Coordinates of C-alpha atoms in Angstrom, one line a residue:
X1 CA -47.7 -31.4 -45.4
X2 CA -50.2 -29.1 -46.5
X3 CA -48.8 -25.3 -48.1
X4 CA -48.0 -22.8 -45.5
X5 CA -50.2 -20.0 -45.5
X6 CA -49.6 -16.1 -45.7
X7 CA -52.1 -13.5 -44.3
X8 CA -51.6 -9.8 -45.7
X9 CA -53.2 -6.6 -44.9
X10 CA -55.0 -7.7 -41.7
X11 CA -56.2 -5.5 -38.9
X12 CA -55.6 -6.7 -35.3
X13 CA -57.2 -6.3 -32.1
X14 CA -54.4 -5.1 -30.4
X15 CA -51.9 -3.1 -33.1
X16 CA -52.5 -0.2 -35.3
X17 CA -52.2 -0.5 -38.7
X18 CA -52.1 -3.6 -41.1
X19 CA -50.2 -6.8 -40.6
X20 CA -48.8 -9.8 -42.0
X21 CA -48.8 -13.2 -40.6
X22 CA -47.1 -16.1 -41.7
X23 CA -48.2 -19.7 -40.7
X24 CA -46.2 -22.8 -40.6
X25 CA -46.7 -26.3 -39.1
X26 CA -50.0 -25.3 -37.3
X27 CA -48.6 -22.4 -35.6
X28 CA -48.1 -18.5 -36.1
X29 CA -44.3 -18.3 -37.4
X30 CA -44.1 -14.8 -37.8
X31 CA -46.2 -11.0 -37.5
X32 CA -44.9 -8.2 -39.4
X33 CA -46.0 -4.8 -40.4
X34 CA -47.9 -5.0 -43.8
X35 CA -45.6 -3.5 -46.6
X36 CA -48.1 -0.7 -47.9
X37 CA -45.9 0.2 -51.0
X38 CA -46.2 -3.1 -52.5
X39 CA -49.2 -3.9 -54.7
X40 CA -51.9 -5.4 -53.0
X41 CA -53.4 -8.7 -53.9
X42 CA -57.2 -8.9 -55.8
X43 CA -59.3 -7.8 -53.1
X44 CA -60.8 -11.0 -52.2
X45 CA -60.9 -13.2 -49.1
X46 CA -61.0 -16.4 -50.7
X47 CA -58.1 -18.7 -51.2
X48 CA -57.3 -20.2 -54.8
X49 CA -55.9 -23.5 -53.5
X50 CA -52.8 -25.2 -54.9
X51 CA -51.8 -22.3 -57.1
X52 CA -48.4 -21.5 -55.0
X53 CA -46.2 -23.2 -52.6
X54 CA -47.5 -20.8 -50.0
X55 CA -50.9 -19.6 -50.3
X56 CA -51.7 -16.2 -49.6
X57 CA -55.0 -14.6 -48.0
X58 CA -55.7 -11.1 -48.4
X59 CA -57.3 -9.8 -45.3
X60 CA -58.1 -6.5 -47.5
X61 CA -58.1 -4.7 -44.0
X62 CA -60.5 -6.7 -42.2
X63 CA -59.8 -7.7 -38.5
X64 CA -58.3 -10.8 -37.9
X65 CA -58.9 -12.1 -34.1
X66 CA -57.7 -15.6 -32.1
X67 CA -60.0 -18.4 -32.8
X68 CA -63.4 -18.2 -30.4
X69 CA -63.4 -20.7 -27.6
X70 CA -66.7 -22.0 -26.0
X71 CA -65.6 -23.3 -22.8
X72 CA -68.8 -24.4 -21.7
X73 CA -71.8 -25.8 -23.4
X74 CA -73.5 -29.1 -23.7
X75 CA -73.6 -31.0 -27.0
X76 CA -75.9 -33.8 -25.9
X77 CA -78.6 -31.5 -24.5
X78 CA -78.8 -29.2 -27.6
X79 CA -81.5 -28.8 -30.0
X80 CA -84.2 -30.5 -28.0
X81 CA -86.8 -27.6 -27.6
X82 CA -89.1 -29.3 -30.4
X83 CA -89.0 -32.3 -28.4
X84 CA -90.5 -30.8 -25.4
X85 CA -91.3 -26.7 -25.9
X86 CA -91.4 -25.0 -22.3
X87 CA -94.6 -25.1 -20.5
X88 CA -93.3 -23.1 -17.5
X89 CA -90.2 -21.9 -18.5
X90 CA -88.7 -23.0 -15.0
X91 CA -85.5 -24.3 -13.8
X92 CA -87.3 -27.3 -12.0
X93 CA -89.1 -27.8 -15.1
X94 CA -86.1 -27.9 -17.4
X95 CA -84.4 -30.6 -14.8
X96 CA -87.5 -32.6 -14.6
X97 CA -88.2 -32.6 -18.4
X98 CA -84.5 -33.1 -19.8
X99 CA -84.3 -36.1 -17.2
X100 CA -87.2 -37.7 -19.3
X101 CA -86.0 -37.1 -22.1
X102 CA -82.6 -38.2 -21.6
X103 CA -84.2 -42.1 -21.1
X104 CA -85.0 -41.9 -24.4
X105 CA -81.1 -40.7 -25.7
X106 CA -79.6 -43.0 -28.2
X107 CA -76.1 -42.7 -29.2
X108 CA -77.3 -42.0 -32.9
X109 CA -79.4 -39.3 -31.7
X110 CA -76.8 -37.7 -29.6
X111 CA -74.5 -37.8 -32.8
X112 CA -77.2 -36.1 -34.9
X113 CA -77.9 -33.3 -32.8
X114 CA -74.2 -32.9 -31.8
X115 CA -72.6 -33.0 -35.3
X116 CA -75.1 -30.0 -36.3
X117 CA -73.9 -27.8 -33.7
X118 CA -70.1 -28.6 -34.2
X119 CA -70.5 -27.8 -37.8
X120 CA -72.0 -24.7 -37.2
X121 CA -69.7 -23.9 -34.6
X122 CA -66.7 -24.3 -37.3
X123 CA -68.5 -22.3 -39.6
X124 CA -69.1 -19.7 -36.8
X125 CA -65.0 -19.6 -35.8
X126 CA -65.1 -21.4 -33.0
X127 CA -61.9 -23.2 -32.9
X128 CA -62.3 -24.9 -29.2
X129 CA -64.7 -26.0 -27.0
X130 CA -65.4 -27.9 -24.1
X131 CA -68.6 -30.1 -23.9
X132 CA -70.0 -31.1 -20.6
X133 CA -71.3 -34.9 -21.4
X134 CA -73.5 -36.2 -18.8
X135 CA -73.0 -39.1 -17.0
X136 CA -75.6 -40.8 -14.3
X137 CA -77.6 -44.1 -14.0
X138 CA -80.3 -42.7 -16.4
X139 CA -77.8 -41.3 -19.2
X140 CA -75.5 -44.4 -18.4
X141 CA -72.2 -43.6 -21.1
X142 CA -74.2 -43.1 -24.0
X143 CA -73.4 -39.2 -24.3
X144 CA -69.6 -40.0 -23.9
X145 CA -69.9 -43.2 -26.2
X146 CA -71.5 -40.8 -28.8
X147 CA -69.1 -37.9 -28.4
X148 CA -65.9 -39.7 -27.9
X149 CA -66.1 -40.8 -31.8
X150 CA -67.0 -36.8 -33.0
X151 CA -64.1 -35.5 -30.9
X152 CA -61.5 -37.2 -33.7
X153 CA -63.9 -36.6 -36.2
X154 CA -64.1 -32.9 -36.0
X155 CA -60.9 -32.5 -34.9
X156 CA -59.7 -30.5 -38.3
X157 CA -61.6 -28.1 -37.4
X158 CA -62.2 -27.9 -33.9
X159 CA -60.5 -28.7 -30.7
X160 CA -63.0 -30.5 -28.5
X161 CA -62.5 -31.5 -24.8
X162 CA -65.1 -34.1 -23.0
X163 CA -66.0 -33.0 -19.5
X164 CA -67.6 -35.9 -17.7
X165 CA -70.4 -34.5 -16.4
X166 CA -72.6 -35.3 -13.0
X167 CA -75.9 -33.1 -13.7
X168 CA -78.5 -35.1 -11.2
X169 CA -76.2 -35.1 -8.3
X170 CA -73.8 -37.6 -6.3
X171 CA -74.4 -38.4 -3.4
X172 CA -78.5 -39.1 -3.6
X173 CA -77.7 -41.6 -6.3
X174 CA -74.4 -43.5 -5.3
X175 CA -74.4 -45.8 -8.8
X176 CA -73.1 -42.3 -10.4
X177 CA -69.4 -42.8 -8.7
X178 CA -68.4 -45.7 -10.4
X179 CA -70.0 -44.2 -13.8
X180 CA -67.8 -41.5 -13.8
X181 CA -64.5 -43.1 -13.3
X182 CA -65.6 -45.6 -16.1
X183 CA -66.1 -42.6 -18.2
X184 CA -62.9 -40.9 -17.0
X185 CA -61.3 -44.3 -18.2
X186 CA -62.7 -44.4 -21.6
X187 CA -61.1 -41.0 -22.5
X188 CA -63.1 -38.2 -20.9
X189 CA -61.0 -35.1 -20.4
X190 CA -62.2 -33.1 -17.5
X191 CA -64.7 -34.2 -14.5
X192 CA -67.4 -32.0 -13.2
X193 CA -71.0 -31.3 -11.7
X194 CA -73.6 -29.2 -10.5
X195 CA -73.2 -29.5 -6.5
X196 CA -76.5 -27.2 -5.9
X197 CA -78.6 -30.1 -7.2
X198 CA -77.0 -32.5 -4.6
X199 CA -78.4 -33.1 -1.0
X200 CA -74.8 -32.8 0.1
X201 CA -73.2 -30.2 -1.9
X202 CA -70.0 -30.4 -0.4
X203 CA -69.3 -33.9 -0.4
X204 CA -70.2 -34.0 -3.9
X205 CA -67.3 -31.7 -4.8
X206 CA -65.0 -33.3 -2.6
X207 CA -65.9 -36.7 -4.8
X208 CA -65.4 -34.8 -7.7
X209 CA -61.9 -33.7 -6.8
X210 CA -61.0 -37.3 -5.6
X211 CA -61.8 -38.4 -9.1
X212 CA -59.6 -35.4 -10.6
X213 CA -56.6 -36.4 -8.5
X214 CA -56.8 -40.1 -9.5
X215 CA -56.9 -39.2 -13.1
X216 CA -54.8 -36.1 -12.9
X217 CA -57.5 -34.1 -14.9
X218 CA -58.7 -30.7 -14.5
X219 CA -62.2 -29.8 -12.4
X220 CA -64.7 -27.7 -14.3
X221 CA -68.3 -27.1 -11.7
X222 CA -71.6 -25.5 -12.8
X223 CA -71.4 -23.1 -9.5
X224 CA -73.7 -21.1 -6.9
X225 CA -76.2 -20.6 -9.8
X226 CA -80.0 -20.8 -8.0
X227 CA -80.8 -17.5 -6.5
X228 CA -82.0 -19.2 -3.3
X229 CA -80.9 -18.6 0.1
X230 CA -78.4 -20.7 0.2
X231 CA -74.3 -19.7 1.3
X232 CA -72.1 -19.4 -1.9
X233 CA -70.3 -22.7 -2.0
X234 CA -67.2 -21.0 -4.2
X235 CA -65.3 -20.2 -0.4
X236 CA -65.5 -24.2 0.0
X237 CA -64.3 -25.0 -3.7
X238 CA -61.3 -22.4 -3.1
X239 CA -60.4 -24.1 0.2
X240 CA -60.6 -27.8 -1.6
X241 CA -58.7 -26.2 -4.7
X242 CA -55.8 -25.1 -2.1
X243 CA -56.0 -28.3 -0.1
X244 CA -55.6 -30.6 -3.3
X245 CA -52.8 -28.5 -5.1
X246 CA -55.2 -27.7 -8.0
X247 CA -54.4 -24.2 -8.4
X248 CA -54.9 -23.2 -12.1
X249 CA -56.6 -26.4 -13.1
X250 CA -60.4 -25.2 -11.8
X251 CA -63.3 -23.6 -13.8
X252 CA -66.6 -22.3 -12.8
X253 CA -69.3 -21.7 -15.0
X254 CA -72.6 -19.6 -14.3
X255 CA -71.7 -18.1 -10.7
X256 CA -74.5 -15.9 -11.0
X257 CA -74.6 -15.6 -7.1
X258 CA -71.8 -13.2 -7.6
X259 CA -73.9 -10.7 -9.2
X260 CA -75.8 -10.2 -5.7
X261 CA -72.4 -9.3 -3.8
X262 CA -71.5 -6.0 -2.4
X263 CA -68.1 -4.7 -3.6
X264 CA -66.1 -5.6 -0.7
X265 CA -67.2 -9.3 -0.5
X266 CA -66.8 -9.5 -4.2
X267 CA -63.0 -8.1 -3.8
X268 CA -62.2 -10.6 -1.2
X269 CA -63.4 -13.5 -3.1
X270 CA -61.7 -12.1 -6.5
X271 CA -58.2 -12.1 -4.5
X272 CA -59.1 -15.9 -3.6
X273 CA -59.6 -16.8 -7.0
X274 CA -56.6 -14.9 -8.3
X275 CA -54.4 -16.5 -5.8
X276 CA -55.9 -20.1 -6.6
X277 CA -56.1 -19.3 -10.6
X278 CA -59.5 -20.6 -10.5
X279 CA -61.5 -19.4 -13.9
X280 CA -65.0 -18.0 -14.3
X281 CA -67.1 -18.4 -16.9
X282 CA -70.3 -16.3 -17.8
X283 CA -73.1 -18.0 -19.0
X284 CA -75.4 -14.7 -20.2
X285 CA -77.8 -16.4 -22.4
X286 CA -78.9 -19.4 -19.9
X287 CA -78.7 -16.8 -17.0
X288 CA -80.5 -14.0 -17.9
X289 CA -83.2 -16.5 -18.9
X290 CA -83.3 -18.5 -15.3
X291 CA -82.0 -15.9 -13.0
X292 CA -84.5 -13.8 -10.6
X293 CA -87.9 -15.3 -11.5
X294 CA -89.2 -14.3 -8.3
X295 CA -88.6 -10.7 -8.6
X296 CA -91.8 -9.1 -9.1
X297 CA -90.1 -5.5 -9.9
X298 CA -86.8 -4.2 -10.8
X299 CA -85.7 -7.5 -11.8
X300 CA -82.0 -8.4 -11.5
X301 CA -79.8 -9.5 -14.2
X302 CA -78.1 -12.4 -12.9
X303 CA -75.4 -12.7 -14.6
X304 CA -71.8 -13.0 -12.9
X305 CA -70.1 -9.5 -12.9
X306 CA -67.1 -11.0 -14.9
X307 CA -65.7 -7.4 -16.0
X308 CA -65.4 -6.6 -12.2
X309 CA -63.6 -9.8 -11.8
X310 CA -61.3 -9.1 -14.4
X311 CA -60.3 -5.8 -13.1
X312 CA -58.9 -7.8 -10.2
X313 CA -56.9 -10.2 -12.0
X314 CA -59.2 -13.1 -12.4
X315 CA -59.3 -14.8 -15.2
X316 CA -62.8 -14.7 -16.5
X317 CA -64.7 -16.0 -20.0
X318 CA -68.2 -16.1 -21.6
X319 CA -69.5 -19.1 -23.2
X320 CA -72.4 -20.6 -24.8
X321 CA -74.0 -23.3 -22.1
X322 CA -76.9 -24.3 -24.2
X323 CA -78.8 -24.1 -27.5
X324 CA -82.5 -24.8 -28.2
X325 CA -83.3 -26.7 -25.4
X326 CA -85.3 -26.5 -21.7
X327 CA -82.9 -24.3 -20.0
X328 CA -82.0 -21.7 -22.9
X329 CA -84.5 -21.7 -25.6
X330 CA -82.8 -19.6 -27.9
X331 CA -79.6 -19.2 -29.7
X332 CA -77.7 -20.9 -32.6
X333 CA -74.4 -21.4 -31.2
X334 CA -72.5 -18.1 -32.3
X335 CA -70.4 -17.3 -29.6
X336 CA -69.6 -14.0 -31.1
X337 CA -73.2 -13.2 -30.4
X338 CA -72.9 -14.2 -26.8
X339 CA -70.1 -11.8 -26.7
X340 CA -72.2 -8.9 -28.1
X341 CA -75.0 -9.7 -25.3
X342 CA -72.4 -9.6 -22.7
X343 CA -71.4 -6.3 -23.6
X344 CA -74.8 -5.4 -23.5
X345 CA -76.1 -6.8 -20.2
X346 CA -72.7 -5.6 -18.3
X347 CA -72.7 -2.3 -20.0
X348 CA -69.3 -2.8 -21.9
X349 CA -69.7 0.3 -24.1
X350 CA -66.2 1.6 -24.5
X351 CA -63.2 0.7 -27.1
X352 CA -61.0 -0.9 -24.3
X353 CA -64.1 -2.5 -22.5
X354 CA -64.9 -4.3 -26.2
X355 CA -60.9 -5.6 -25.9
X356 CA -61.7 -7.2 -22.8
X357 CA -65.0 -8.5 -24.1
X358 CA -63.5 -10.0 -27.1
X359 CA -60.5 -11.8 -25.1
X360 CA -63.2 -13.2 -22.8
X361 CA -64.3 -15.3 -25.7
X362 CA -60.8 -16.2 -27.0
X363 CA -58.0 -15.9 -25.1
X364 CA -59.0 -15.5 -21.7
X365 CA -61.6 -18.4 -22.2
X366 CA -58.7 -20.9 -23.9
X367 CA -57.0 -20.3 -20.3
X368 CA -60.2 -21.2 -18.7
X369 CA -60.0 -24.5 -20.2
X370 CA -56.3 -25.2 -20.0
X371 CA -55.1 -24.0 -23.2
X372 CA -52.5 -21.5 -22.9
X373 CA -50.9 -21.0 -26.8
X374 CA -54.1 -19.2 -27.8
X375 CA -53.8 -16.1 -29.1
X376 CA -52.0 -13.8 -31.8
X377 CA -48.6 -14.1 -30.6
X378 CA -45.7 -16.0 -32.6
X379 CA -45.4 -19.6 -31.9
X380 CA -48.9 -19.9 -30.5
X381 CA -51.5 -22.0 -32.3
X382 CA -52.5 -20.8 -35.9
X383 CA -56.3 -20.6 -34.8
X384 CA -57.8 -17.7 -36.0
X385 CA -61.0 -15.7 -37.6
X386 CA -61.2 -13.0 -40.1
X387 CA -64.0 -11.0 -39.3
X388 CA -65.9 -8.7 -42.0
X389 CA -65.2 -5.6 -39.5
X390 CA -62.6 -2.7 -39.4
X391 CA -62.4 -3.0 -35.3
X392 CA -63.1 -4.8 -32.5
X393 CA -65.8 -2.5 -31.4
X394 CA -67.7 -3.5 -34.7
X395 CA -67.1 -7.2 -34.3
X396 CA -68.6 -6.9 -30.8
X397 CA -71.3 -4.8 -31.5
X398 CA -72.3 -6.6 -34.8
X399 CA -71.1 -10.2 -34.6
X400 CA -70.6 -9.9 -38.4
X401 CA -71.6 -13.1 -40.6
X402 CA -69.0 -12.9 -43.1
X403 CA -66.0 -15.1 -41.3
X404 CA -63.0 -16.8 -42.5
X405 CA -61.9 -19.6 -39.9
X406 CA -58.2 -20.6 -39.8
X407 CA -57.4 -23.9 -37.9
X408 CA -54.0 -25.0 -37.5
X409 CA -53.0 -22.9 -40.3
X410 CA -55.6 -23.9 -42.7
X411 CA -58.8 -22.4 -44.0
X412 CA -61.7 -25.0 -42.8
X413 CA -64.7 -22.7 -43.2
X414 CA -66.0 -19.4 -45.1
X415 CA -68.9 -17.6 -44.8
X416 CA -70.1 -15.0 -47.3
X417 CA -72.9 -12.7 -47.3
X418 CA -74.7 -11.9 -50.7
X419 CA -77.3 -9.1 -50.6
X420 CA -79.3 -7.7 -53.2
X421 CA -81.6 -4.6 -53.8
X422 CA -84.3 -4.5 -55.7
X423 CA -85.2 -0.8 -55.9
X424 CA -88.6 0.0 -57.1
X425 CA -88.8 1.1 -60.9
X426 CA -89.9 4.9 -61.1
X427 CA -91.5 6.2 -64.0
X428 CA -92.5 4.8 -67.3

């Protein structure tokens, strides 16, 4: 058993002063106020391995937060932009060209790109992630075959869930259904789809719930994303959740159409979401890029108003979605930067709003993907990130690069920032 870790002199998001934490057997064993009268350890965020039975990490008054949780990402579609840069930048182009590119995917290719994203994610402080894994007659099971081994390979630094995902629809290509079931039997964690690309969206939703009941797994839909005039599918998903008894086991990504609802309608849906314990994940980097293309002026943001839903008791979070592909030709996978973007676009400017925003990228995002022991509480997982920041507002506002990442009570990554100044020589 590796030695326990003690973290001393840390700032915590929801407590004043400095605090000490004891980590044991992968969990938080104790949280106590720091003894400021004691002699501090040297000012260093590094650990000297094997110096003592209990290693000590001096946080030096930096901010300690729960591990970041990226609840919606596509590892198998990441880092494709160099193969086909956008010509039009539209959703239709992204769908068509990505489908074409999928024809050439191999297990080795997917693993190479996914490893790059996973290793960066661990360095950024992402300690849990849910990746959608495309399964259809074009992709076959290649994505799942590539990512299943990585789920185990990277367990030391990140908890990876694999959501078996029907991107191209179901009813118009019925061969997809047996593939989805085969993927779940091989080890998929979650089942999901994008009903808005299906010729029969409601039948698509029902097929996914059928599989969820067969395999007793959670459901994760890409939902109400396209800014067209089609009615919301959300009420149907809410009704199916109730009918199937799947409360607390459904997560919905995108939900950009909620941004266009009047407050009273949004409040009605929020009450139903709260009652069915359905979680909503906003994906601002993708949604800002894709939405409102038809607006000629006063262009809408098109990001789900998750701050308003949170005010009404809905569990909400923020996630990355895509990295450097036709759906999102930006980003490096740093969820804290996405958190900063969310705060900007939803105008979350107060200290209290920053606290909520950080929770959307940590504890609330964890709940959205079925992880309920994530956070700065005794008995919870010791998945933590030490940031070079003195407050939550600084962390959300600047996404500091210097981070020490702790997974299951052990330091697994550390990023330091070195800067040198070369002032001009004045006079000779």
